[in-house]
Amino acid sequence: MTLTQKRIIILLVIIVIAAVLGRLAVRAVMNFMLGGTMFGGNFL
Amino acid sequence: MNREKKKDRVMWGFIYVFVFIAAFAGSVIFKMTYNPYGSEFSVHWDNSVGIAYTDISYDSGGANKFDLYVPSDNSKDSYGLIVYLHAGGFTGGDKSDDTQILQWLCGKGYVTAGINYTLFSETHPDASVYSQSIEIRESMVSVIAEAEKLGYPIDEMAIGGGSAGGCLALLYAYRDAETSPVPVKMVFEAVGPSSFYPEDWKSYGLDKNADAARELFGTMAGKEIKSEFGTLEYDEEMKDISALLWINENTPPTLMAYGKYDKFQPYEGSLRLLAALEDNNIPHDYYLCEHSGHGLQNDNKVYVEYMRKILEYLDSYMPVN
């Protein structure tokens, strides 16, 4: 695996993690204000 | 060479951080703006669908106004009226917040109305759930008269609402239906409080603080609560604003949705409502959003089912002629 390929994989992993955390952050704030669980129901 | 490598590493470090922030922000924006329901519960509003008449007064108070949406087809002998009451914790909100659902239901062939009521505020410290429910009750004659004036005679109605609007919708359907100018065929509501028992209102700490419960419920009822909690006298004092206590065999069919983790109105209260409807054999459907709070925000599938059920109820109990 070349260095460039490694960097692309790392970038993809970072994007996925950031996207998941972004959605979870919104859900956490909404739950804090309105009530609700962090998991279950809608996807994230 | 080493220096070049180090520079490269630092640059990629910045790229990773930037990409993380951009993806995180994009995800937040998407989650906050995405409409999971598409156009299923809305209509492209123009003159081919209907006409809206806004800010029609029903009384002298500044807030005593309603919006009326009438379908473009005015050829029928009579129409069903759907009133939808806005949310806002009895202290905020406006009928314009519900434009989408009012237009959507008008597009199904009904006359629809959003009604404002005097909100509890510094300028209106005497406003209460009770006074608001009376304003809604008194408004109905004007709403129906205005529809008739425009060429849409009303012969039956349904009422709905969300949160505070749900509470007021239940009160009208259960307490005031007998004196309604037209028969109330059904009620639909989401997250509206229907009873006021301190042991249910844990998120406010009212289960452990009787004085706070007395103050909050007294403010909502618009009077001083003198009796002991858990007594028949207390029920009698709170009956004016407790839809639960008006349920009997004549109660209209009820469609409702609640969140199990609601911080604003207790889930336990919705169980009391459910039990009372079951005990009195009232046709009803209860949608529980198992992962949600007051916004029913984590259970889109359940919420969609609730919204679709509104149309099923209308088809069953108040079909378009």
mmCIF file of C-alpha atoms in Angstrom, chain A residues 1-34:
data_model
loop_
_atom_site.group_PDB
_atom_site.id
_atom_site.type_symbol
_atom_site.label_atom_id
_atom_site.label_comp_id
_atom_site.label_asym_id
_atom_site.label_seq_id
_atom_site.Cartn_x
_atom_site.Cartn_y
_atom_site.Cartn_z
ATOM 1 C CA MET A 1 0.000 0.000 0.000
ATOM 2 C CA THR A 2 1.410 3.330 -1.000
ATOM 3 C CA LEU A 3 1.543 6.325 1.318
ATOM 4 C CA THR A 4 -1.110 8.102 -0.754
ATOM 5 C CA GLN A 5 -3.487 5.145 -0.451
ATOM 6 C CA LYS A 6 -2.959 5.117 3.313
ATOM 7 C CA ARG A 7 -3.728 8.816 3.549
ATOM 8 C CA ILE A 8 -6.935 8.418 1.536
ATOM 9 C CA ILE A 9 -8.104 5.611 3.836
ATOM 10 C CA ILE A 10 -7.339 7.732 6.888
ATOM 11 C CA LEU A 11 -9.294 10.615 5.361
ATOM 12 C CA LEU A 12 -12.304 8.362 4.716
ATOM 13 C CA VAL A 13 -12.206 7.030 8.268
ATOM 14 C CA ILE A 14 -12.019 10.591 9.617
ATOM 15 C CA ILE A 15 -15.010 11.641 7.497
ATOM 16 C CA VAL A 16 -17.113 8.709 8.730
ATOM 17 C CA ILE A 17 -16.200 9.292 12.380
ATOM 18 C CA ALA A 18 -16.831 13.049 12.119
ATOM 19 C CA ALA A 19 -20.194 12.503 10.398
ATOM 20 C CA VAL A 20 -21.300 10.039 13.090
ATOM 21 C CA LEU A 21 -20.121 12.337 15.884
ATOM 22 C CA GLY A 22 -21.846 15.321 14.270
ATOM 23 C CA ARG A 23 -25.199 13.553 14.189
ATOM 24 C CA LEU A 24 -24.723 12.221 17.705
ATOM 25 C CA ALA A 25 -23.896 15.717 18.954
ATOM 26 C CA VAL A 26 -27.158 17.093 17.554
ATOM 27 C CA ARG A 27 -29.090 14.195 19.047
ATOM 28 C CA ALA A 28 -27.414 14.726 22.421
ATOM 29 C CA VAL A 29 -28.315 18.427 22.447
ATOM 30 C CA MET A 30 -31.915 17.711 21.395
ATOM 31 C CA ASN A 31 -32.211 14.998 24.034
ATOM 32 C CA PHE A 32 -30.833 17.358 26.656
ATOM 33 C CA MET A 33 -33.498 19.904 25.795
ATOM 34 C CA LEU A 34 -36.468 17.651 25.055
#
